[in-house]
Short mmCIF file of C-alpha atoms and ligand atoms in Angstrom, two decimals:
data_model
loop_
_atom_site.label_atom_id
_atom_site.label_comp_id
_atom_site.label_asym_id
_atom_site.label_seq_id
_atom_site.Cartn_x
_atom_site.Cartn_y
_atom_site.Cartn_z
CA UNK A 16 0.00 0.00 0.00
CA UNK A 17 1.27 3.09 -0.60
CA UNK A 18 0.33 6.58 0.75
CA UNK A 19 1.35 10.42 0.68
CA UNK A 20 3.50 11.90 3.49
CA UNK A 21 3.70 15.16 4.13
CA UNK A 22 7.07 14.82 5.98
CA UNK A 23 8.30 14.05 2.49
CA UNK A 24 5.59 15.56 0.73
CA UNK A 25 6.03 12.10 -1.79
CA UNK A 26 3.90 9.31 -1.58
CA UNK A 27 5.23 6.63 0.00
CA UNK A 28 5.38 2.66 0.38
CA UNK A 29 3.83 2.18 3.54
CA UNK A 30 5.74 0.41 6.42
CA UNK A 31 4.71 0.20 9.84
CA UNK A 32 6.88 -0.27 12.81
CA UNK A 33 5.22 -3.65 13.64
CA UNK A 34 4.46 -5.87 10.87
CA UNK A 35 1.01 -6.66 10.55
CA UNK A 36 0.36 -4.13 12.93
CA UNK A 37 -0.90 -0.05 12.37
CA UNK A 38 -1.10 2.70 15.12
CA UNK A 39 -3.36 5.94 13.88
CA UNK A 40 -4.18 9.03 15.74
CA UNK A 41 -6.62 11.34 14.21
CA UNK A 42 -6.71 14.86 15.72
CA UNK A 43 -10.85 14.31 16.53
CA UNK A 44 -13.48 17.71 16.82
CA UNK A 45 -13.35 20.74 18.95
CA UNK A 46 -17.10 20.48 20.41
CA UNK A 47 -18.27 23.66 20.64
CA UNK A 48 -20.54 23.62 17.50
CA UNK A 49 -22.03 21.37 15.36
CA UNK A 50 -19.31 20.10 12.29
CA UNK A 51 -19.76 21.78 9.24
CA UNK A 52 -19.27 19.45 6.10
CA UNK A 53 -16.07 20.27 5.40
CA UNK A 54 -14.79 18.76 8.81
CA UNK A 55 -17.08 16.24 7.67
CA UNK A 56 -14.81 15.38 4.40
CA UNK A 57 -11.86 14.77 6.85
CA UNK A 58 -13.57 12.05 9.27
CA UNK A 59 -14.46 10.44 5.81
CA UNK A 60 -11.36 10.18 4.46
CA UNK A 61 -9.61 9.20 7.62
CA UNK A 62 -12.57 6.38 7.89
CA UNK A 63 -11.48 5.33 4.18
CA UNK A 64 -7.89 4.96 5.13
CA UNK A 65 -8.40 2.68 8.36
CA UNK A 66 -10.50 0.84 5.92
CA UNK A 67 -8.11 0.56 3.27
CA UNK A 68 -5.33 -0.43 6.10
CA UNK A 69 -8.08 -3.10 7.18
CA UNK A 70 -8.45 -4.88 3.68
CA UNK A 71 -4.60 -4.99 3.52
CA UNK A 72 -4.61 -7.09 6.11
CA UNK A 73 -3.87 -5.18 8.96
CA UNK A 74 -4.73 -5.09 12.35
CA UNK A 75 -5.74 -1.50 13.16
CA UNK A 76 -5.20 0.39 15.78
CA UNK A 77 -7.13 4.05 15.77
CA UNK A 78 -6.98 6.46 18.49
CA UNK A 79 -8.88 9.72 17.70
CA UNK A 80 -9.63 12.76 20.77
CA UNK A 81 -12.41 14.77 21.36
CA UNK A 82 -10.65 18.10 22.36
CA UNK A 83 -13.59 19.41 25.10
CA UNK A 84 -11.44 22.13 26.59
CA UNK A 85 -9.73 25.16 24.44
CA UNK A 86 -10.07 28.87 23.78
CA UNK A 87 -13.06 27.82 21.51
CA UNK A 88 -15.21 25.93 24.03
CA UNK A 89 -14.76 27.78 26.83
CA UNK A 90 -16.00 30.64 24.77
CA UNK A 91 -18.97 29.05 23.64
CA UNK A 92 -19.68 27.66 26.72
CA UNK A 93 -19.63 30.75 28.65
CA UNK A 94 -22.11 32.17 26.09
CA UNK A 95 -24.58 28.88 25.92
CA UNK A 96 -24.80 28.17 29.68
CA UNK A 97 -23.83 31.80 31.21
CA UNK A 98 -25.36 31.15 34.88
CA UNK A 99 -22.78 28.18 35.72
CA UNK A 100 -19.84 27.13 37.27
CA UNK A 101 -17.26 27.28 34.36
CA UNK A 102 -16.41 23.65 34.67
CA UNK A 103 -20.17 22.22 34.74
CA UNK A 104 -21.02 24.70 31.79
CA UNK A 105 -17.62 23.70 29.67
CA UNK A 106 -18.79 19.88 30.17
CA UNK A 107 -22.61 20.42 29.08
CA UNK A 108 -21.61 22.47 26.26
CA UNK A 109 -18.83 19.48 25.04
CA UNK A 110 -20.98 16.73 25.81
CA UNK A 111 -23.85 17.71 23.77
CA UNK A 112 -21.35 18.54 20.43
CA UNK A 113 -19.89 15.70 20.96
CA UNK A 114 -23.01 13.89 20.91
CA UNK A 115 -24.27 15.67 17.83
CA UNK A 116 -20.96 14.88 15.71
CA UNK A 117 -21.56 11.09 16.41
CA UNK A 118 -24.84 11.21 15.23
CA UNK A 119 -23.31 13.09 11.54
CA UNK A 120 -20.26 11.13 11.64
CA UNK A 121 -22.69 7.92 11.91
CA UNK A 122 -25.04 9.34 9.45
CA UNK A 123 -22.08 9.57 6.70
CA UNK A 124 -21.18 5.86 7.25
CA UNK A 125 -18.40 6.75 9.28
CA UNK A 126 -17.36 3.61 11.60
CA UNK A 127 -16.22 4.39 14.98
CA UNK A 128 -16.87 1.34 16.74
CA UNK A 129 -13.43 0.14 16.92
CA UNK A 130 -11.66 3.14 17.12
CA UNK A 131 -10.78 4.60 20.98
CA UNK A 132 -12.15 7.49 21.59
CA UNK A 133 -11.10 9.96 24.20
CA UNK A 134 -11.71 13.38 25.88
CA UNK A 135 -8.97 15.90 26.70
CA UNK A 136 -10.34 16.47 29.96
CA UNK A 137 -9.66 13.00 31.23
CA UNK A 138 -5.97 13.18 30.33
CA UNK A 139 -4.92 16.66 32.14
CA UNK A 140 -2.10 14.49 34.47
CA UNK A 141 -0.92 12.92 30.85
CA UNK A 142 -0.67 16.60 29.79
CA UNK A 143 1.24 18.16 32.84
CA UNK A 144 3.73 15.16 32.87
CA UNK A 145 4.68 15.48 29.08
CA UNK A 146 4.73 19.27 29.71
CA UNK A 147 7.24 18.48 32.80
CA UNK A 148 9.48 16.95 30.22
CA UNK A 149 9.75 19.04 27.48
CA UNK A 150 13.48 21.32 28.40
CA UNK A 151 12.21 24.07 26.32
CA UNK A 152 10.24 26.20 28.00
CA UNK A 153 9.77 29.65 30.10
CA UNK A 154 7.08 30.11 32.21
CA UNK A 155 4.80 33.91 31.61
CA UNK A 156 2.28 35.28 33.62
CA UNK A 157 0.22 34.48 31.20
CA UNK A 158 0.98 30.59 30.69
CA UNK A 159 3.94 28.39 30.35
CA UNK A 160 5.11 28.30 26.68
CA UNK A 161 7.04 25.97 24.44
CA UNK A 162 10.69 28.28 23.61
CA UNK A 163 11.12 27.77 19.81
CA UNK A 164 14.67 29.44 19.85
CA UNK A 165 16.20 26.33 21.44
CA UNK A 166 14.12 23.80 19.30
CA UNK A 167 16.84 23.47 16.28
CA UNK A 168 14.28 20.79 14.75
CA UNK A 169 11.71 23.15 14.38
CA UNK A 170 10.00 23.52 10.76
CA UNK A 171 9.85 19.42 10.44
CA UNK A 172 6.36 19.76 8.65
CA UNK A 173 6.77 23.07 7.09
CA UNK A 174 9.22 25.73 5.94
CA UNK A 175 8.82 28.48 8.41
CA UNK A 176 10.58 32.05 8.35
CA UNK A 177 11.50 31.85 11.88
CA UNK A 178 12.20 35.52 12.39
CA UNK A 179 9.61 36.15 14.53
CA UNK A 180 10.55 33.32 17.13
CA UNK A 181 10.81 35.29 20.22
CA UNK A 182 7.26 36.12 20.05
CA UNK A 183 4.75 34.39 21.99
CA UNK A 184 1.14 33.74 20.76
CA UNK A 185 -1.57 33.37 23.48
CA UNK A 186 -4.19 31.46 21.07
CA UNK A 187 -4.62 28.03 20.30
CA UNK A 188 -4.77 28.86 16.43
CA UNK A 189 -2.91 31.21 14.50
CA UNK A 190 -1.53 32.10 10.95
CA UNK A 191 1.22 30.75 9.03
CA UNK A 192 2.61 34.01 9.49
CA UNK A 193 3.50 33.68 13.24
CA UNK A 194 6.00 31.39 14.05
CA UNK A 195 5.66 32.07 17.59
CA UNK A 196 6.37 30.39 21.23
CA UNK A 197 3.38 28.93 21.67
CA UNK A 198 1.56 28.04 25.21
CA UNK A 199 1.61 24.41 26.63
CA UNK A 200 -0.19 25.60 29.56
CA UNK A 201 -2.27 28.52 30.04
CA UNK A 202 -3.16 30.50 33.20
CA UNK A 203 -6.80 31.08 33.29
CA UNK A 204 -9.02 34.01 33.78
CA UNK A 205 -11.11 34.40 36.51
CA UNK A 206 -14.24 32.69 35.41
CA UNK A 207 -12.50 30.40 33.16
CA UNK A 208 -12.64 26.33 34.15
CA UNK A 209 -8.98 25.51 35.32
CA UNK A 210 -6.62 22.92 36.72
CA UNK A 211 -3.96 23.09 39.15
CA UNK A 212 -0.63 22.71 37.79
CA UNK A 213 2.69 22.83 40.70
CA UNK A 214 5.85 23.24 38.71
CA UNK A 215 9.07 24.64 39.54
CA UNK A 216 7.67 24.75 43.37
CA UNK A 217 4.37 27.38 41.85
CA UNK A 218 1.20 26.32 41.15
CA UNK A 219 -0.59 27.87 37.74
CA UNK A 220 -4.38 27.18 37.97
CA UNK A 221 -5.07 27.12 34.24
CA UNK A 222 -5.77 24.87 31.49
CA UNK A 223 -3.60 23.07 28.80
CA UNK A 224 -2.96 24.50 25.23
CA UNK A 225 -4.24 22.80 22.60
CA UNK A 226 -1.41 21.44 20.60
CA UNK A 227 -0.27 19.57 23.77
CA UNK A 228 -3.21 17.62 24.22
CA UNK A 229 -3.14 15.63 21.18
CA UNK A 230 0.77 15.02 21.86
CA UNK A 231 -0.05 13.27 25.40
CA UNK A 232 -3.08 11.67 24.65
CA UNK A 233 -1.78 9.73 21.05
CA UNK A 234 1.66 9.09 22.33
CA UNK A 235 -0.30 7.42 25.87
CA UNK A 236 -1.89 4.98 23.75
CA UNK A 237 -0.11 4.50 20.55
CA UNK A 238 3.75 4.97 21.47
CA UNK A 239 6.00 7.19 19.93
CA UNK A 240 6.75 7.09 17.47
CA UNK A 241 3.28 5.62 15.99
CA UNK A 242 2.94 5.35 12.34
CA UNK A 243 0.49 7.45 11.46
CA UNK A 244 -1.01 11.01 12.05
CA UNK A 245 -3.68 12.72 10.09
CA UNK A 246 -6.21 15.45 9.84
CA UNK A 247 -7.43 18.25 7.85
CA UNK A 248 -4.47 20.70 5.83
CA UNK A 249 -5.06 23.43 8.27
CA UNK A 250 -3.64 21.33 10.89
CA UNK A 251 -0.41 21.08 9.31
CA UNK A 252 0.82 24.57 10.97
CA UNK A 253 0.64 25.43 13.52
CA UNK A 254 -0.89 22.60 15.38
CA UNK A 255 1.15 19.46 14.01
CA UNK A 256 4.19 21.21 13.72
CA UNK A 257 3.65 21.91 17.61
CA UNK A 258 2.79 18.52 18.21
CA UNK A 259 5.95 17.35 16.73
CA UNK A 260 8.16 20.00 18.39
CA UNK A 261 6.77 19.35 22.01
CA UNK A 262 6.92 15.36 21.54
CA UNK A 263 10.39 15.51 20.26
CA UNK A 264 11.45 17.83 22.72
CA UNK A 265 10.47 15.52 25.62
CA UNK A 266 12.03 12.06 24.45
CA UNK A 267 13.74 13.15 21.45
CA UNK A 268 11.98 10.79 19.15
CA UNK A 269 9.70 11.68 16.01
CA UNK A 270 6.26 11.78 17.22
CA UNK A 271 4.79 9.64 13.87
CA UNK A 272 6.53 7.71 11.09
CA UNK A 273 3.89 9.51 8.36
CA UNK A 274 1.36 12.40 8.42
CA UNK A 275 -1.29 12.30 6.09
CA UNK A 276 -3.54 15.58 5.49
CA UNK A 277 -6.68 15.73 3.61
CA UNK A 278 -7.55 19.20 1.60
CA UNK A 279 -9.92 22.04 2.19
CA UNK A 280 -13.48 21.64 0.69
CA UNK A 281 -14.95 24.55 -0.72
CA UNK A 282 -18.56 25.48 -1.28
CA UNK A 283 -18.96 27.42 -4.84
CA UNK A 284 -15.50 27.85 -5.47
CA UNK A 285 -15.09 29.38 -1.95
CA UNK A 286 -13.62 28.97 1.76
CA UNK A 287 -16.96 28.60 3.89
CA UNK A 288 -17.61 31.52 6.14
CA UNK A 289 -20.90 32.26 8.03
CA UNK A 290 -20.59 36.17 6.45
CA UNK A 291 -20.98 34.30 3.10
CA UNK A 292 -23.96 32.35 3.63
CA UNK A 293 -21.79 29.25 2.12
CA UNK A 294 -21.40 27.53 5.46
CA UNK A 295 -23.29 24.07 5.47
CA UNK A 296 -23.55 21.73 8.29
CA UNK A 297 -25.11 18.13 7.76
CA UNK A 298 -28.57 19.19 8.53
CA UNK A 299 -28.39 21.63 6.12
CA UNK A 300 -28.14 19.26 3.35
CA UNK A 301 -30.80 17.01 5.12
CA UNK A 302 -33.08 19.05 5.21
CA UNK A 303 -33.26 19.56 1.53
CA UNK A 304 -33.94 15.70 1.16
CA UNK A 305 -30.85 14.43 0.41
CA UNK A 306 -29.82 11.37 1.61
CA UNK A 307 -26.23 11.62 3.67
CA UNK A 308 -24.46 9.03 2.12
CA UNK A 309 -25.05 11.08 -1.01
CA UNK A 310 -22.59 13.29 1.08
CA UNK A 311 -20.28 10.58 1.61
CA UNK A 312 -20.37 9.26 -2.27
CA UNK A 313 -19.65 13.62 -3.35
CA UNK A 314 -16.40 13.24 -0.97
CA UNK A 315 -15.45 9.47 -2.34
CA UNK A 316 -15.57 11.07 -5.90
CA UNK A 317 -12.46 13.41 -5.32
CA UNK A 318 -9.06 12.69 -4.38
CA UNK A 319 -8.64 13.27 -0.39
CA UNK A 320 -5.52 15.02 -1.44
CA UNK A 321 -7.69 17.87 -3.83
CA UNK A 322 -9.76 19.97 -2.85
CA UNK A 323 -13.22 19.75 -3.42
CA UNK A 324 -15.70 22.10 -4.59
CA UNK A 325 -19.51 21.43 -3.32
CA UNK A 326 -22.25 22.86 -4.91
CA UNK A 327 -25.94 21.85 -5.07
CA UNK A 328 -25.61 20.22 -8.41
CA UNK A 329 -22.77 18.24 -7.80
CA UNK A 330 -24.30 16.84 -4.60
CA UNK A 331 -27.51 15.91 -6.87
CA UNK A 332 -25.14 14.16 -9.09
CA UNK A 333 -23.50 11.85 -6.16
CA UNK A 334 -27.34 11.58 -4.97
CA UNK A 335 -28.43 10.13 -8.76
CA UNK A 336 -25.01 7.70 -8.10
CA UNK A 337 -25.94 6.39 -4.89
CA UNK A 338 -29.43 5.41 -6.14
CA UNK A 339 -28.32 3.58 -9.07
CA UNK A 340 -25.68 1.82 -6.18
CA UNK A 341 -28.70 0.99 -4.15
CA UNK A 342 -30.77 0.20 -6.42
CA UNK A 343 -28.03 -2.72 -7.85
CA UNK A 344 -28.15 -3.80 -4.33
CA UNK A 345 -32.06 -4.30 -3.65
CA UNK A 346 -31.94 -6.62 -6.56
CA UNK A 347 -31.19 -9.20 -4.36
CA UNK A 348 -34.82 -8.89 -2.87
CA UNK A 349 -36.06 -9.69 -6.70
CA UNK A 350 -35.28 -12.88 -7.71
CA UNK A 351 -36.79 -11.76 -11.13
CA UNK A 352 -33.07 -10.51 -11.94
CA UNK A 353 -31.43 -13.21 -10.98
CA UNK A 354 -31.61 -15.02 -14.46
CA UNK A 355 -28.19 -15.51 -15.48
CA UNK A 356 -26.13 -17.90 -14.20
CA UNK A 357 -22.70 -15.66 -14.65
CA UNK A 358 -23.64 -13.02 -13.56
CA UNK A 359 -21.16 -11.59 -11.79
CA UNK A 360 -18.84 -14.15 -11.75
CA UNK A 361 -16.69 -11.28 -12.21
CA UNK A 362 -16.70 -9.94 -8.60
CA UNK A 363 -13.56 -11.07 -7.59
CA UNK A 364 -11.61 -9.13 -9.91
CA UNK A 365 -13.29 -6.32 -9.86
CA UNK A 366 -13.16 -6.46 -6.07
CA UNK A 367 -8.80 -6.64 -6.67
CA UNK A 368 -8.94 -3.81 -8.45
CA UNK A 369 -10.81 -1.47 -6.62
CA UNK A 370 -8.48 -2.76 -3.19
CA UNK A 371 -5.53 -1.98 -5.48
CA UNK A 372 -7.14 1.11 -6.40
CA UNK A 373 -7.71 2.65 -2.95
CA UNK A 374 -4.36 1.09 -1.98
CA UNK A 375 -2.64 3.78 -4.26
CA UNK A 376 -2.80 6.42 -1.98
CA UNK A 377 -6.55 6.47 -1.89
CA UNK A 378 -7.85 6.34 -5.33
CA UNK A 379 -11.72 6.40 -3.95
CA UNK A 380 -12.77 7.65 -7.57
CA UNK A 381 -11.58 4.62 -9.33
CA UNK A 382 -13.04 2.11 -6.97
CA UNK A 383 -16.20 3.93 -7.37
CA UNK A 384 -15.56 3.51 -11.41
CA UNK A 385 -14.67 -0.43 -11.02
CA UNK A 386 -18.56 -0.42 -9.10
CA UNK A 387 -20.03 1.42 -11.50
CA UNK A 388 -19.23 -1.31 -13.81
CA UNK A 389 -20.24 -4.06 -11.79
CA UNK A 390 -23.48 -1.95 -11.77
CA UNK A 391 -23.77 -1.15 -15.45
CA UNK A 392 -23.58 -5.27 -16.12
CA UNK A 393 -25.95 -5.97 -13.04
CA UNK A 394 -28.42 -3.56 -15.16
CA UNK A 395 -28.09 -5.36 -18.49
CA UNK A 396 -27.83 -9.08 -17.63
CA UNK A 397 -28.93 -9.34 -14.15
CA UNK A 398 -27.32 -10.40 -10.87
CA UNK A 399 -26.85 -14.12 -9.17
CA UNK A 400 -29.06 -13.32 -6.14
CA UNK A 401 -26.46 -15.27 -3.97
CA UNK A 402 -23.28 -13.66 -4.78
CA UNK A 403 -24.64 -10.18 -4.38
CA UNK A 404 -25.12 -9.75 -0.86
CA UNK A 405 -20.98 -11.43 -0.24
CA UNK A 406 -20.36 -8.58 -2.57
CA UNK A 407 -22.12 -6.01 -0.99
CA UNK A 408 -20.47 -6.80 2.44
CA UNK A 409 -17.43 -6.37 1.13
CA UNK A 410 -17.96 -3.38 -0.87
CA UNK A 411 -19.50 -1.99 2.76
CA UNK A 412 -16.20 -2.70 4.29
CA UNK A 413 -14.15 -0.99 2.01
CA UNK A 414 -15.97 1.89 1.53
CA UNK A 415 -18.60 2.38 3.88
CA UNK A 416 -21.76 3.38 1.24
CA UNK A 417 -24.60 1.08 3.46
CA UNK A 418 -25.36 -1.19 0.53
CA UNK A 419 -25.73 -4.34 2.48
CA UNK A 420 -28.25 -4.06 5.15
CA UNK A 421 -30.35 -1.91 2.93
CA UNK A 422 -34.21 -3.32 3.61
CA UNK A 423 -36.94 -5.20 1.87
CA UNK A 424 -40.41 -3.27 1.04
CA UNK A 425 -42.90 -4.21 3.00
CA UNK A 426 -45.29 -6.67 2.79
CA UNK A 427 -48.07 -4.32 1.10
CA UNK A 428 -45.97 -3.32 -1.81
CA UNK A 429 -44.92 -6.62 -2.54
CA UNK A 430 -49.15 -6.94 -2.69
CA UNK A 431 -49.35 -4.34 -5.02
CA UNK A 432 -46.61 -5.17 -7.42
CA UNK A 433 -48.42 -8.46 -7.25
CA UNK A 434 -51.92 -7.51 -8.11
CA UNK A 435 -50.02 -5.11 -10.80
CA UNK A 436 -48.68 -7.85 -12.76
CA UNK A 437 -51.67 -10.08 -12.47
CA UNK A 438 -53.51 -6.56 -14.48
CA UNK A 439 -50.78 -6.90 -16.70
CA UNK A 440 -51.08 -10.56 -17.85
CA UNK A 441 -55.10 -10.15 -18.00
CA UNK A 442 -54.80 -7.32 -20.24
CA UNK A 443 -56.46 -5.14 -17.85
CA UNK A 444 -54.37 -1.75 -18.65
CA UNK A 445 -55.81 0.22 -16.73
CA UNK A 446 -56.01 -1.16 -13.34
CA UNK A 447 -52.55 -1.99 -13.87
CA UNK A 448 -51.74 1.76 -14.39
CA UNK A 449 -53.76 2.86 -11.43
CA UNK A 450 -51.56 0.31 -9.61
CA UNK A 451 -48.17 1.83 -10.81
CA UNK A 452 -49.20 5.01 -9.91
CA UNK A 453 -49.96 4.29 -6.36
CA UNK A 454 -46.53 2.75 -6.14
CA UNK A 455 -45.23 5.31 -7.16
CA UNK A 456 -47.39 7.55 -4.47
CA UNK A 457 -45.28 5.58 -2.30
CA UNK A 458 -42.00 6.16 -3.61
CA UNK A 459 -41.56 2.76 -5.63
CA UNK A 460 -40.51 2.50 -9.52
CA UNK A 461 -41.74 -0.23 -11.56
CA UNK A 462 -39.57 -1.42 -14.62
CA UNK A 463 -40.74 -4.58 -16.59
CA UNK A 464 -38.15 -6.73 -17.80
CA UNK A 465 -38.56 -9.72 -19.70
CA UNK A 466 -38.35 -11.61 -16.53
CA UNK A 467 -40.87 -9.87 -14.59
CA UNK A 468 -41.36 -6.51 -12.87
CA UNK A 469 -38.18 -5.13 -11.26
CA UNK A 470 -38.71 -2.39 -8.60
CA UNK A 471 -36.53 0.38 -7.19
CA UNK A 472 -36.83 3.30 -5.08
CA UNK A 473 -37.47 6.82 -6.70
ZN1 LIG B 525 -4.44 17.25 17.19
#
C-alpha cells in the first residue's frame, strides 16, 4: 500500500513499525458547534484509510480525541450556559457537540466502533507530565510556553521564516505568518474552568494548550513514534508542527513515522464563512432531502488530497449515483433478476482492483468507477441473487456506502406489485396503471423486464 506523506511531501510505500500491525491518531473535533461538512470530508477520508489499512490485512489500531477544553469551548460555553460554574457549563456544552458529531459522523457511514475514543479532559495528568518533560520552556504570567529558539528541529512539517521566534502567541490557532512560542499551559481568567498545575515549586491554575493535548493523549496509547497522524491541511501549521516540536522535545523521538492531510473543501469555489452564507452543516443538506451518504459518495468522488468544490448540483449528481448503487443492491430482494447464471462471476476481480485502487494512496474515484461497472452489467444481464449480498459486504467494508443491510419493502408493496402484474397478464391496462401510480405515491418504480417486474426506489 502506498500513501502520501507530508514529511516528504512524496507518496510513499507504507511500512509500519510492527508488521502486521498499524497505530493511527486522528486529531478528533473541537465540540463547541455542530461540524460543518467540510470537517465532515476529513472524518471520511480518515474512515477510508483505516479501511483501506483493514483490507490490507492489517490489524488496526485508531486512536482519535475529542478536544472538550480550548479557547473555543470555553467561549462558547460561557455564552450557551452563562449562569454556571465554568467547569459544569464547559462539560454540558462538550458533551452535547460531541453527541451531535456522532450522530453526523454515523449518518455519513463513518465507523467508529473500533476506534478509541477519548476526551482531553480525562488526560490533564498525561498533559502536565509530558509538559514536565519538554526542556524548552519559560514560564509567563500568562501561561507556560514551548521556547522555539532552542528547538533546532523546528520547521519538520513546514518551511517556516522563523524571524519572529521570540514572540509568543496566546491562542490556540494562528496564521502561518506567526512562528511564535506557543503556550503548553495557560493560566486562566477568573471565570475560566482551570486545573492546578505545581511546577518549579508554583502552582498555575489554568488549562492546557491545545497542541499539547493531542501530543499526550496519542503518544499514551499509541507509542511514539506511531505510524500514522492525520487530519485536515489546516492542521499542518501550527498545530502538528507543535505537536511534533513538544513530543520531540520531551524524548527526542519523532512523534509519527507519516502524516497524512486531507484538503480544504470549498462550497462554490469558496472557503466557507458564516458572512458568506456558504457555510453548510449536515442538517443543512438534510433538510433539503438528500440522503447523507449522497454526502459521503460527493467526498469518495475526489481525491482526499484535492480539494473539493460542493455545490448543489454536484451533490444531486453523487445523490443520482448512490441510487443507481442501491438500487443494484435491492436486486437481491427480486429474484426476477437473478436469471443468469454468470452473472457476476466477475466480482472477484473487480473487487482486486478497486483494493488496489484505494491502496494507491486512496484512489476512492476509481473504486467507485470499477462499481459502476459491476453496476452497469448488473443492469443489463442481471445479478446471481447469492453472490450479491458477499459482494455487498465487502464493498460496505471498504468503503462504507450502506449497501448491504439496505431493507426489503414491505409486505403491502410486494401486494401491489403483485396484483399489478396479475392486471398486466389479463390485459387489464388500466387497473394496472392505477396500480403503478400508487406505487409510485409511495415512492416505488416499476420497470418490466422480460423476466418480470423489477422495482426500485425513486
Ligand atoms: Zn491534534
Amino acid at each position: 500500500m502506498r500513501i502520501y506523506n507530508t514529511l516528504s511531501r512524496r507518496v510513499e510505500e507504507f511500512k509500519p513499525i510492527k508488521a502486521g500491525e498499524v497505530k493511527l491518531y486522528t486529531c478528533g473535533p473541537t465540540v463547541y458547534d455542530h461540524v460543518h461538512i467540510g470537517n465532515l470530508r476529513t472524518y471520511i477520508f480518515e474512515d477510508i484509510l483505516r479501511r483501506v489499512l483493514i483490507s490490507n490485512n492489517f490489524q488496526v489500531q485508531h486512536v482519535m480525541n475529542i478536544t472538550d477544553v480550548d479557547d473555543k469551548t470555553i467561549l462558547r460555553s460561557k455564552q450557551e450556559f452563562p449562569g454556571e460554574k465554568p467547569k459544569q457549563a464547559l462539560g454540558k456544552l462538550t458533551r452535547k457537540y460531541e453527541e451531535l458529531f456522532y450522530e453526523d459522523a454515523y449518518k455519513v457511514g463513518i465507523d467508529f466502533s473500533h476506534s478509541k475514543i477519548i476526551r482531553a479532559t480525562n488526560h490533564i495528568n498525561d498533559m502536565r507530565e509530558l509538559i514536565r518533560r519538554i526542556p524548552y520552556k519559560y514560564t509567563s504570567d500568562d501561561g507556560i510556553y514551548f521556547d522555539i529558539s532552542q528547538d533546532k528541529n523546528y520547521g519538520t512539517l513546514v518551511k517556516l521564516d522563523r524571524t519572529h521566534e521570540h514572540h509568543r502567541i496566546n491562542n490556540d490557532e494562528y496564521d502561518k505568518d506567526h512562528v511564535a512560542d506557543f503556550a503548553l499551559w495557560k493560566t486562566a481568567e477568573k471565570d475560566e474552568p482551570s486545573w492546578e498545575f505545581g511546577i518549579d515549586g508554583k502552582n498555575i491554575a489554568g488549562r492546557p494548550g491545545w497542541h499539547i493535548e493531542c501530543s499526550a493523549m496519542s503518544v499514551k496509547y499509541l507509542g511514539q513514534p506511531f505510524d500514522i497522524h492525520t487530519g485536515g491541511v489546516d492542521l499542518i501549521f501550527p498545530h502538528h508542527e507543535n505537536e511534533i516540536a513538544q513530543s520531540r522535545a520531551a524524548i527526542n523521538k519523532p512523534l509519527a513515522n507519516y502524516f497524512v492531510h486531507s484538503e480544504h473543501l470549498l462550497v462554490d469555489g469558496h472557503k466557507m464563512s458564516k458572512t458568506r452564507a456558504n457555510f453548510y452543516t449536515l442538517d443543512n443538506i438534510l433538510t433539503k432531502g438528500f440522503d447523507p451518504l449522497a454526502f459521503r459518495v460527493l467526498t469518495l468522488q475526489a481525491h482526499y488530497r484535492s480539494q473539493l468544490n460542493f455545490t448543489w448540483e454536484s451533490l444531486d449528481a453523487a445523490q443520482s449515483f448512490l441510487k443507481r448503487l442501491q438500487a443494484w443492491a435491492d436486486l437481491k430482494f427480486q429474484p426476477a433478476l437473478g436469471h443468469k447464471s454468470n452473472a457476476g462471476h466477475n466480482y472477484d476481480t473487480v473487487f482486486k482492483k478497486l483494493v488496489r485502487a484505494l491502496s494507491e494512496d486512496l484512489n476512492t474515484a476509481e473504486a467507485l468507477a470499477e462499481i459502476s461497472k459491476l453496476v452497469t452489467q448488473a443492469e443489463s444481464e442481471g445479478v446471481v441473487i447469492e453472490k450479491l449480498q458477499p459482494m455487498l459486504k465487502k464493498l460496505d467494508q471498504a468503503l462504507g456506502l450502506g449497501l448491504a443491510n439496505r431493507k426489503d419493502v414491505s409486505p403491502q408493496i410486494k401486494k401491489l406489485i403483485f396484483r399489478r402484474e396479475q392486471a398486466r397478464k389479463n390485459q387489464n391496462w388500466s387497473e394496472a396503471d392505477h396500480l403503478r401510480d400508487e406505487l409510485a405515491n409511495q415512492g416505488i418504480d416499476i420497470n418490466d423486464t422480460p423476466h418480470g417486474p423489477v422495482w426500485s426506489r425513486a
